[in-house]
Protein backbone atom coordinates (compact mmCIF):
# COMPACT_ATOMS: atom_id res chain seq x y z
CA MET A 1 12.18 8.44 -1.88
CA VAL A 2 8.73 9.86 -2.52
CA ILE A 3 8.16 10.65 -6.17
CA ASP A 4 5.83 13.22 -7.70
CA ILE A 5 2.94 11.73 -9.62
CA THR A 6 1.15 13.89 -12.15
CA ASP A 7 -1.59 13.65 -14.73
CA SER A 8 1.10 13.02 -17.35
CA ASN A 9 3.20 10.33 -15.61
CA TYR A 10 0.41 8.46 -13.78
CA ASP A 11 0.15 5.55 -16.27
CA GLU A 12 3.90 4.99 -16.30
CA ILE A 13 4.09 4.81 -12.51
CA VAL A 14 0.99 2.67 -12.01
CA ASN A 15 2.05 0.22 -14.74
CA SER A 16 5.45 -0.35 -13.12
CA GLY A 17 4.29 -3.69 -11.69
CA LYS A 18 4.57 -2.56 -8.06
CA PRO A 19 1.86 -1.51 -5.64
CA VAL A 20 1.48 2.28 -5.46
CA VAL A 21 0.42 4.61 -2.67
CA ILE A 22 -0.60 8.11 -3.75
CA ASP A 23 -0.62 10.91 -1.20
CA PHE A 24 -3.00 13.61 -2.44
CA TYR A 25 -2.03 16.89 -0.79
CA ALA A 26 -2.14 20.67 -1.08
CA GLU A 27 0.68 23.05 -0.13
CA TRP A 28 -1.64 25.11 2.12
CA CYS A 29 -2.89 22.03 4.02
CA ILE A 30 -1.40 21.86 7.53
CA PRO A 31 -2.29 18.16 8.11
CA CYS A 32 -0.70 17.38 4.71
CA ASN A 33 2.51 19.08 5.78
CA THR A 34 2.43 17.20 9.07
CA LEU A 35 2.03 13.91 7.21
CA HIS A 36 4.89 14.56 4.77
CA PRO A 37 7.75 13.33 7.06
CA VAL A 38 5.76 10.17 7.82
CA ILE A 39 5.29 9.50 4.09
CA GLU A 40 9.02 10.10 3.50
CA SER A 41 9.94 7.66 6.26
CA LEU A 42 7.58 4.96 4.95
CA SER A 43 8.94 5.45 1.46
CA ASP A 44 12.41 4.62 2.76
CA GLU A 45 11.15 1.61 4.73
CA TYR A 46 9.21 0.13 1.81
CA SER A 47 11.74 1.07 -0.88
CA GLY A 48 11.78 -1.51 -3.66
CA ASN A 49 8.44 -3.03 -2.60
CA VAL A 50 6.01 -0.16 -3.02
CA ILE A 51 6.07 3.10 -4.94
CA ILE A 52 5.02 5.98 -2.74
CA ALA A 53 4.07 9.11 -4.65
CA ARG A 54 2.69 12.55 -3.89
CA CYS A 55 0.10 14.31 -6.01
CA ASP A 56 -0.45 18.06 -5.73
CA THR A 57 -4.22 18.47 -5.97
CA GLU A 58 -3.88 22.06 -7.18
CA GLU A 59 -1.98 21.00 -10.31
CA ASN A 60 -3.43 17.58 -11.27
CA ASN A 61 -7.16 17.90 -11.85
CA GLU A 62 -7.42 14.69 -13.90
CA LEU A 63 -6.16 12.53 -11.03
CA VAL A 64 -8.22 14.45 -8.49
CA ASN A 65 -11.34 13.76 -10.56
CA LYS A 66 -10.35 10.16 -11.34
CA PHE A 67 -10.18 9.31 -7.64
CA GLY A 68 -12.90 11.68 -6.45
CA ILE A 69 -10.61 13.54 -4.08
CA ARG A 70 -12.65 15.96 -1.95
CA ASN A 71 -10.45 16.23 1.14
CA VAL A 72 -6.71 16.34 1.75
CA PRO A 73 -4.68 14.55 2.79
CA THR A 74 -6.09 11.48 1.11
CA LEU A 75 -4.04 8.34 0.50
CA ILE A 76 -5.06 5.98 -2.30
CA TYR A 77 -3.59 2.45 -2.24
CA LEU A 78 -3.30 0.81 -5.66
CA LYS A 79 -2.62 -2.84 -6.40
CA ASP A 80 -2.43 -4.05 -10.01
CA GLY A 81 -3.57 -0.57 -11.06
CA ASN A 82 -6.79 -0.75 -9.02
CA ALA A 83 -7.62 1.33 -5.97
CA VAL A 84 -8.05 -1.15 -3.11
CA ASN A 85 -8.05 1.19 -0.13
CA ARG A 86 -8.42 4.87 0.74
CA THR A 87 -7.66 6.79 3.91
CA THR A 88 -8.41 10.44 4.55
CA GLY A 89 -6.91 12.78 7.11
CA ALA A 90 -3.64 12.81 9.00
CA MET A 91 -3.07 9.43 10.57
CA SER A 92 -0.34 7.63 12.44
CA LYS A 93 2.58 5.93 10.78
CA SER A 94 1.39 2.54 12.05
CA VAL A 95 -2.04 2.93 10.43
CA ILE A 96 -0.50 3.86 7.09
CA SER A 97 2.08 1.09 7.39
CA SER A 98 -0.67 -1.48 7.99
CA SER A 99 -2.50 -0.27 4.90
CA ILE A 100 0.69 -0.50 2.85
CA ALA A 101 1.43 -3.99 4.17
CA SER A 102 -2.02 -5.13 3.05
CA ILE A 103 -1.23 -4.36 -0.61
CA ILE A 104 2.20 -5.97 -0.74
CA TRP A 105 2.19 -9.31 -2.47
CA VAL A 106 5.10 -11.66 -1.97
CA ASP A 107 5.98 -14.01 -4.83
CA TYR A 108 6.87 -17.06 -2.75
CA SER A 109 8.09 -18.93 -5.83
CA LYS A 110 11.09 -16.58 -5.92
CA LEU A 111 12.05 -17.18 -2.30
CA ASN A 112 14.68 -19.78 -1.44
CA TYR A 113 13.28 -21.99 1.28
CA ASN A 114 12.78 -25.65 2.10
CA VAL A 115 9.37 -27.05 2.82
CA CYS A 116 8.97 -29.76 5.41
CA SER A 117 5.76 -31.69 5.40
CA THR A 118 4.62 -34.63 7.44
CA THR A 119 1.91 -37.09 6.50
CA ILE A 120 0.21 -39.07 9.20
CA SER A 121 -1.41 -42.27 8.12
CA LYS A 122 -4.83 -43.28 9.34
CA GLU A 123 -3.30 -46.12 11.33
CA SER A 124 -0.88 -43.90 13.22
CA ARG A 125 -3.37 -41.30 14.43
CA ILE A 126 -3.81 -41.05 18.16
CA GLN A 127 -7.30 -41.14 19.49
CA VAL A 128 -8.14 -39.01 22.47
CA ASN A 129 -10.99 -40.17 24.66
CA SER A 130 -12.61 -37.58 26.80
CA LYS A 131 -13.65 -38.49 30.32
CA GLN A 132 -16.96 -37.18 31.55
């Protein structure tokens, strides 16, 4: 589910501990309206891993100024509260998905897996001689 991010709830959302993607849009913007179903779909796909939010540029001047938004749609990708990527214009789902994937961090210490490692001693290495 895409949530609305505003000047007043920005800090709460960004300090949630999850990566955040902010879709800056305007109601009158045709490319923004075209992008909306894509953003909704990605929000469902990345639910629990990333917060995807929409920001109405007509109503949130502080955020527009903070990120220097001059064109819509603009997507800002935040990791640990810092903007790490920005895309502008209507783009494909795969491009946005790749950008989202780049900000997801997996805590491998919380995963349940077994590690298999092999050590090869100096004596057991195989030498390969090349023929010329």
